[in-house]
Every structure is written in structure tokens, then in C-alpha cells.
mmCIF file of C-alpha atoms in Angstrom:
data_model
loop_
_atom_site.group_PDB
_atom_site.id
_atom_site.type_symbol
_atom_site.label_atom_id
_atom_site.label_comp_id
_atom_site.label_asym_id
_atom_site.label_seq_id
_atom_site.Cartn_x
_atom_site.Cartn_y
_atom_site.Cartn_z
ATOM 1 C CA MET A 1 -14.482 14.718 -10.377
ATOM 2 C CA SER A 2 -17.518 14.855 -7.087
ATOM 3 C CA LEU A 3 -18.825 11.985 -4.975
ATOM 4 C CA SER A 4 -21.975 11.613 -7.398
ATOM 5 C CA GLU A 5 -19.874 10.661 -10.399
ATOM 6 C CA ILE A 6 -18.290 8.504 -8.662
ATOM 7 C CA PRO A 7 -18.123 4.964 -10.426
ATOM 8 C CA ILE A 8 -19.098 2.882 -7.493
ATOM 9 C CA ASP A 9 -19.100 -0.751 -9.497
ATOM 10 C CA ALA A 10 -15.675 0.146 -11.121
ATOM 11 C CA PHE A 11 -14.018 1.345 -7.884
ATOM 12 C CA LYS A 12 -15.450 -2.115 -6.376
ATOM 13 C CA ASN A 13 -14.302 -4.872 -9.131
ATOM 14 C CA GLU A 14 -10.747 -2.810 -9.251
ATOM 15 C CA ILE A 15 -10.768 -3.576 -5.686
ATOM 16 C CA MET A 16 -11.484 -6.974 -5.152
ATOM 17 C CA ALA A 17 -10.224 -7.704 -8.324
ATOM 18 C CA LEU A 18 -6.935 -6.775 -6.235
ATOM 19 C CA LEU A 19 -8.054 -8.050 -3.628
ATOM 20 C CA ASP A 20 -7.998 -11.539 -5.360
ATOM 21 C CA GLU A 21 -4.558 -10.889 -7.151
ATOM 22 C CA MET A 22 -2.392 -10.871 -3.222
ATOM 23 C CA ALA A 23 -5.065 -13.863 -1.860
ATOM 24 C CA ALA A 24 -3.281 -15.648 -4.834
ATOM 25 C CA HIS A 25 0.359 -14.203 -2.993
ATOM 26 C CA THR A 26 0.059 -16.980 0.314
ATOM 27 C CA ASP A 27 2.243 -19.844 1.658
ATOM 28 C CA ASP A 28 -0.088 -22.444 1.248
ATOM 29 C CA PRO A 29 -2.757 -22.344 -2.413
ATOM 30 C CA GLU A 30 -4.727 -25.187 -0.374
ATOM 31 C CA ASP A 31 -5.620 -22.644 2.621
ATOM 32 C CA PRO A 32 -8.798 -21.131 2.068
ATOM 33 C CA GLY A 33 -7.068 -18.483 4.382
ATOM 34 C CA VAL A 34 -4.327 -15.749 3.521
ATOM 35 C CA THR A 35 -0.349 -16.453 5.059
ATOM 36 C CA ARG A 36 2.460 -13.475 3.921
ATOM 37 C CA LEU A 37 4.426 -13.875 6.319
ATOM 38 C CA LEU A 38 7.205 -10.647 6.489
ATOM 39 C CA TYR A 39 9.745 -10.760 4.146
ATOM 40 C CA GLY A 40 8.946 -13.729 3.176
ATOM 41 C CA VAL A 41 8.401 -16.242 -0.505
ATOM 42 C CA SER A 42 4.797 -15.053 -0.960
ATOM 43 C CA TRP A 43 5.722 -10.868 0.985
ATOM 44 C CA LEU A 44 8.185 -11.199 -1.464
ATOM 45 C CA SER A 45 5.424 -12.004 -4.286
ATOM 46 C CA ALA A 46 3.340 -9.575 -3.092
ATOM 47 C CA GLN A 47 5.122 -6.862 -2.773
ATOM 48 C CA ALA A 48 6.671 -7.091 -6.451
ATOM 49 C CA ALA A 49 2.448 -7.625 -7.968
ATOM 50 C CA LEU A 50 2.313 -4.269 -5.942
ATOM 51 C CA ALA A 51 4.849 -2.573 -6.815
ATOM 52 C CA GLU A 52 3.640 -3.198 -10.125
ATOM 53 C CA ARG A 53 -0.232 -2.315 -9.515
ATOM 54 C CA MET A 54 1.355 0.562 -8.199
ATOM 55 C CA GLU A 55 3.367 1.476 -11.729
ATOM 56 C CA GLU A 56 0.805 0.622 -13.056
ATOM 57 C CA ALA A 57 -1.436 3.708 -11.609
ATOM 58 C CA GLY A 58 0.565 5.732 -12.172
ATOM 59 C CA LEU A 59 2.678 6.040 -8.675
ATOM 60 C CA ALA A 60 6.330 6.217 -8.709
ATOM 61 C CA VAL A 61 7.477 3.856 -6.956
ATOM 62 C CA ARG A 62 10.137 2.683 -4.749
ATOM 63 C CA TYR A 63 11.494 1.037 -1.472
ATOM 64 C CA ASP A 64 13.287 1.619 1.826
ATOM 65 C CA ASN A 65 16.001 -0.029 3.824
ATOM 66 C CA VAL A 66 13.577 -2.124 5.914
ATOM 67 C CA GLY A 67 10.688 -3.291 2.950
ATOM 68 C CA ASN A 68 8.730 -0.794 3.173
ATOM 69 C CA LEU A 69 7.142 -0.368 -0.741
ATOM 70 C CA TYR A 70 5.966 3.304 -1.429
ATOM 71 C CA GLY A 71 3.600 4.941 -4.246
ATOM 72 C CA ARG A 72 3.550 8.405 -5.012
ATOM 73 C CA LEU A 73 1.601 10.877 -7.672
ATOM 74 C CA PRO A 74 2.998 13.736 -7.676
ATOM 75 C CA GLY A 75 1.217 16.596 -7.173
ATOM 76 C CA LYS A 76 0.649 19.772 -9.100
ATOM 77 C CA ARG A 77 3.900 21.316 -5.917
ATOM 78 C CA ASP A 78 5.366 18.414 -5.992
ATOM 79 C CA GLY A 79 6.587 18.130 -2.060
ATOM 80 C CA GLU A 80 4.308 20.361 -0.526
ATOM 81 C CA ALA A 81 1.170 19.117 2.218
ATOM 82 C CA ALA A 82 0.375 14.973 1.064
ATOM 83 C CA VAL A 83 -2.077 12.592 1.528
ATOM 84 C CA LEU A 84 -0.787 9.690 2.976
ATOM 85 C CA THR A 85 -3.060 6.185 2.432
ATOM 86 C CA GLY A 86 -1.638 1.984 2.931
ATOM 87 C CA SER A 87 -1.565 -0.936 5.079
ATOM 88 C CA HIS A 88 0.309 -4.165 5.406
ATOM 89 C CA VAL A 89 1.343 -6.485 2.967
ATOM 90 C CA ASP A 90 2.273 -8.891 5.891
ATOM 91 C CA SER A 91 -0.852 -11.460 7.116
ATOM 92 C CA VAL A 92 -1.257 -13.920 9.971
ATOM 93 C CA ARG A 93 -0.985 -17.807 9.240
ATOM 94 C CA HIS A 94 -4.540 -18.769 7.963
ATOM 95 C CA GLY A 95 -5.481 -15.171 7.667
ATOM 96 C CA GLY A 96 -8.461 -13.525 5.329
ATOM 97 C CA LYS A 97 -7.853 -12.195 2.533
ATOM 98 C CA PHE A 98 -8.889 -8.604 3.952
ATOM 99 C CA ASP A 99 -6.135 -9.129 6.441
ATOM 100 C CA GLY A 100 -3.520 -5.766 5.578
ATOM 101 C CA ALA A 101 -5.138 -6.252 2.087
ATOM 102 C CA TYR A 102 -7.679 -4.278 1.682
ATOM 103 C CA GLY A 103 -6.097 -0.939 3.140
ATOM 104 C CA ILE A 104 -3.796 -1.262 0.512
ATOM 105 C CA ALA A 105 -6.527 -2.480 -2.035
ATOM 106 C CA ALA A 106 -8.234 1.069 -1.024
ATOM 107 C CA GLY A 107 -5.922 3.622 -1.288
ATOM 108 C CA ILE A 108 -4.264 1.714 -4.631
ATOM 109 C CA ALA A 109 -7.893 1.996 -6.534
ATOM 110 C CA ALA A 110 -8.380 5.759 -4.568
ATOM 111 C CA LEU A 111 -5.292 7.132 -6.485
ATOM 112 C CA GLY A 112 -4.907 5.995 -9.852
ATOM 113 C CA PHE A 113 -9.388 6.821 -10.138
ATOM 114 C CA PHE A 114 -8.739 9.652 -8.900
ATOM 115 C CA ALA A 115 -5.494 10.970 -9.492
ATOM 116 C CA PRO A 116 -6.378 13.382 -12.367
ATOM 117 C CA ASP A 117 -8.181 15.611 -9.629
ATOM 118 C CA VAL A 118 -5.942 14.655 -6.781
ATOM 119 C CA ARG A 119 -3.072 16.361 -9.755
ATOM 120 C CA GLN A 120 -5.105 19.384 -8.850
ATOM 121 C CA ALA A 121 -6.319 19.220 -5.668
ATOM 122 C CA PHE A 122 -3.144 18.243 -3.303
ATOM 123 C CA ALA A 123 0.445 19.064 -3.696
ATOM 124 C CA ALA A 124 0.892 15.095 -3.963
ATOM 125 C CA ALA A 125 -1.244 12.199 -2.547
ATOM 126 C CA ARG A 126 1.566 9.061 -1.147
ATOM 127 C CA GLY A 127 0.482 5.450 -0.925
ATOM 128 C CA ARG A 128 2.188 3.069 1.739
ATOM 129 C CA LEU A 129 2.331 0.005 1.904
ATOM 130 C CA LEU A 130 4.492 -0.576 6.242
ATOM 131 C CA LEU A 131 5.020 -3.739 7.218
ATOM 132 C CA ARG A 132 4.839 -5.315 10.053
ATOM 133 C CA GLY A 133 5.825 -8.320 11.239
ATOM 134 C CA ARG A 134 3.792 -10.598 13.536
ATOM 135 C CA GLY A 135 5.824 -12.319 15.793
ATOM 136 C CA GLU A 136 7.325 -13.958 12.967
ATOM 137 C CA PRO A 137 10.253 -13.726 11.408
ATOM 138 C CA VAL A 138 10.966 -10.305 13.058
ATOM 139 C CA SER A 139 9.881 -9.522 16.986
ATOM 140 C CA ASP A 140 9.496 -6.614 16.224
ATOM 141 C CA ARG A 141 5.654 -5.673 15.059
ATOM 142 C CA LEU A 142 5.720 -2.297 14.017
ATOM 143 C CA LEU A 143 9.377 -2.180 12.700
ATOM 144 C CA GLY A 144 7.105 -0.461 9.134
ATOM 145 C CA LEU A 145 5.178 1.851 10.873
ATOM 146 C CA ARG A 146 8.803 2.797 12.849
ATOM 147 C CA GLN A 147 10.640 3.429 10.026
ATOM 148 C CA CYS A 148 7.933 5.067 7.952
ATOM 149 C CA GLY A 149 7.550 7.279 11.114
ATOM 150 C CA ARG A 150 11.920 8.935 11.284
ATOM 151 C CA HIS A 151 10.446 9.868 7.483
ATOM 152 C CA LEU A 152 7.903 12.435 8.588
ATOM 153 C CA ARG A 153 10.057 13.211 11.145
ATOM 154 C CA LEU A 154 12.778 13.692 9.537
ATOM 155 C CA ALA A 155 11.054 14.917 6.598
ATOM 156 C CA ALA A 156 9.988 17.997 9.476
ATOM 157 C CA ARG A 157 13.398 18.968 11.088
ATOM 158 C CA ARG A 158 14.193 20.087 7.734
ATOM 159 C CA ARG A 159 11.055 22.558 6.967
ATOM 160 C CA ILE A 160 12.810 23.872 10.302
#
């Protein structure tokens, strides 16, 4: 698909629908902001909803041992280079609906819209939703990213 063939309105609508869906997963539905604290009830429900959306987009879904959610779109030559996209599911207290969620929504929408072309052009594409704590309830602000980095380093060592 060339850039001129991208269905911009459909793409935008898909992103906005997913942002609205994620914003519904908040600790306080009466609050105009979004509060989705790491490992909290709203975070868990958002993770489950995102896993379902990723499966609908044709991604193979898995979690790592700290809760990062991964969606993999198999390519023609699985096991080779991959495209990574994603963001964090948690939010600050009373954050906006774009806090972390936009990177997730755009990544899932892109993988869903361009899946046939991605399968042809790349070995594989991955959507990666990184968890991260902002002081509550986990003090390690980069826990999810650190776990992701371990996976990447281990994969690099295996190729050597």
C-alpha cells in the first residue's frame, strides 16, 4: 500500500475508538481524566481488552513475567528482524486519555491496517505494550522497559 492509498479517515477512527475504549478502563469513571495505576484493577482490565483487540488484528498475544503485553504479527521469515511499536498502559493519576494509550492505539491500528503489506515487506512486526510504574504501586519506573531490554539482549546473545 502506498502512502496515497492509506485510508486516513478509517485509520484515525480506529485509533480514536481504541483510545475511547482504553479511557473507559479507569479507577474513577466520574473523573474526566484517566487513572490506570500499574497492576491495579483498571490496568488489568485494559490489558485484557488490549489483548483481545490485538488478537482481532491478527496478532499472536503473550505476556512476559512482569506483565508486558506483546502482540506479534508473523512475517514471511519469522525469527528475523522485527519492527517494534508500543507504549505503556498505565497512566498518572487523572491523566489524559492519550497518556501512553496513543502509542498503543496507533501501533495496533497500523499493524491491523497494514498486516498484508507488513507480512510481505518485513520478516515480522511486533506490537509491544510496555508497563511502567510512576511511583505507584511499583517504585521501579522502568520495570517494563528493563524487562524488554533483557529479552533483546538475550536474543542478541543467542545469535552470536
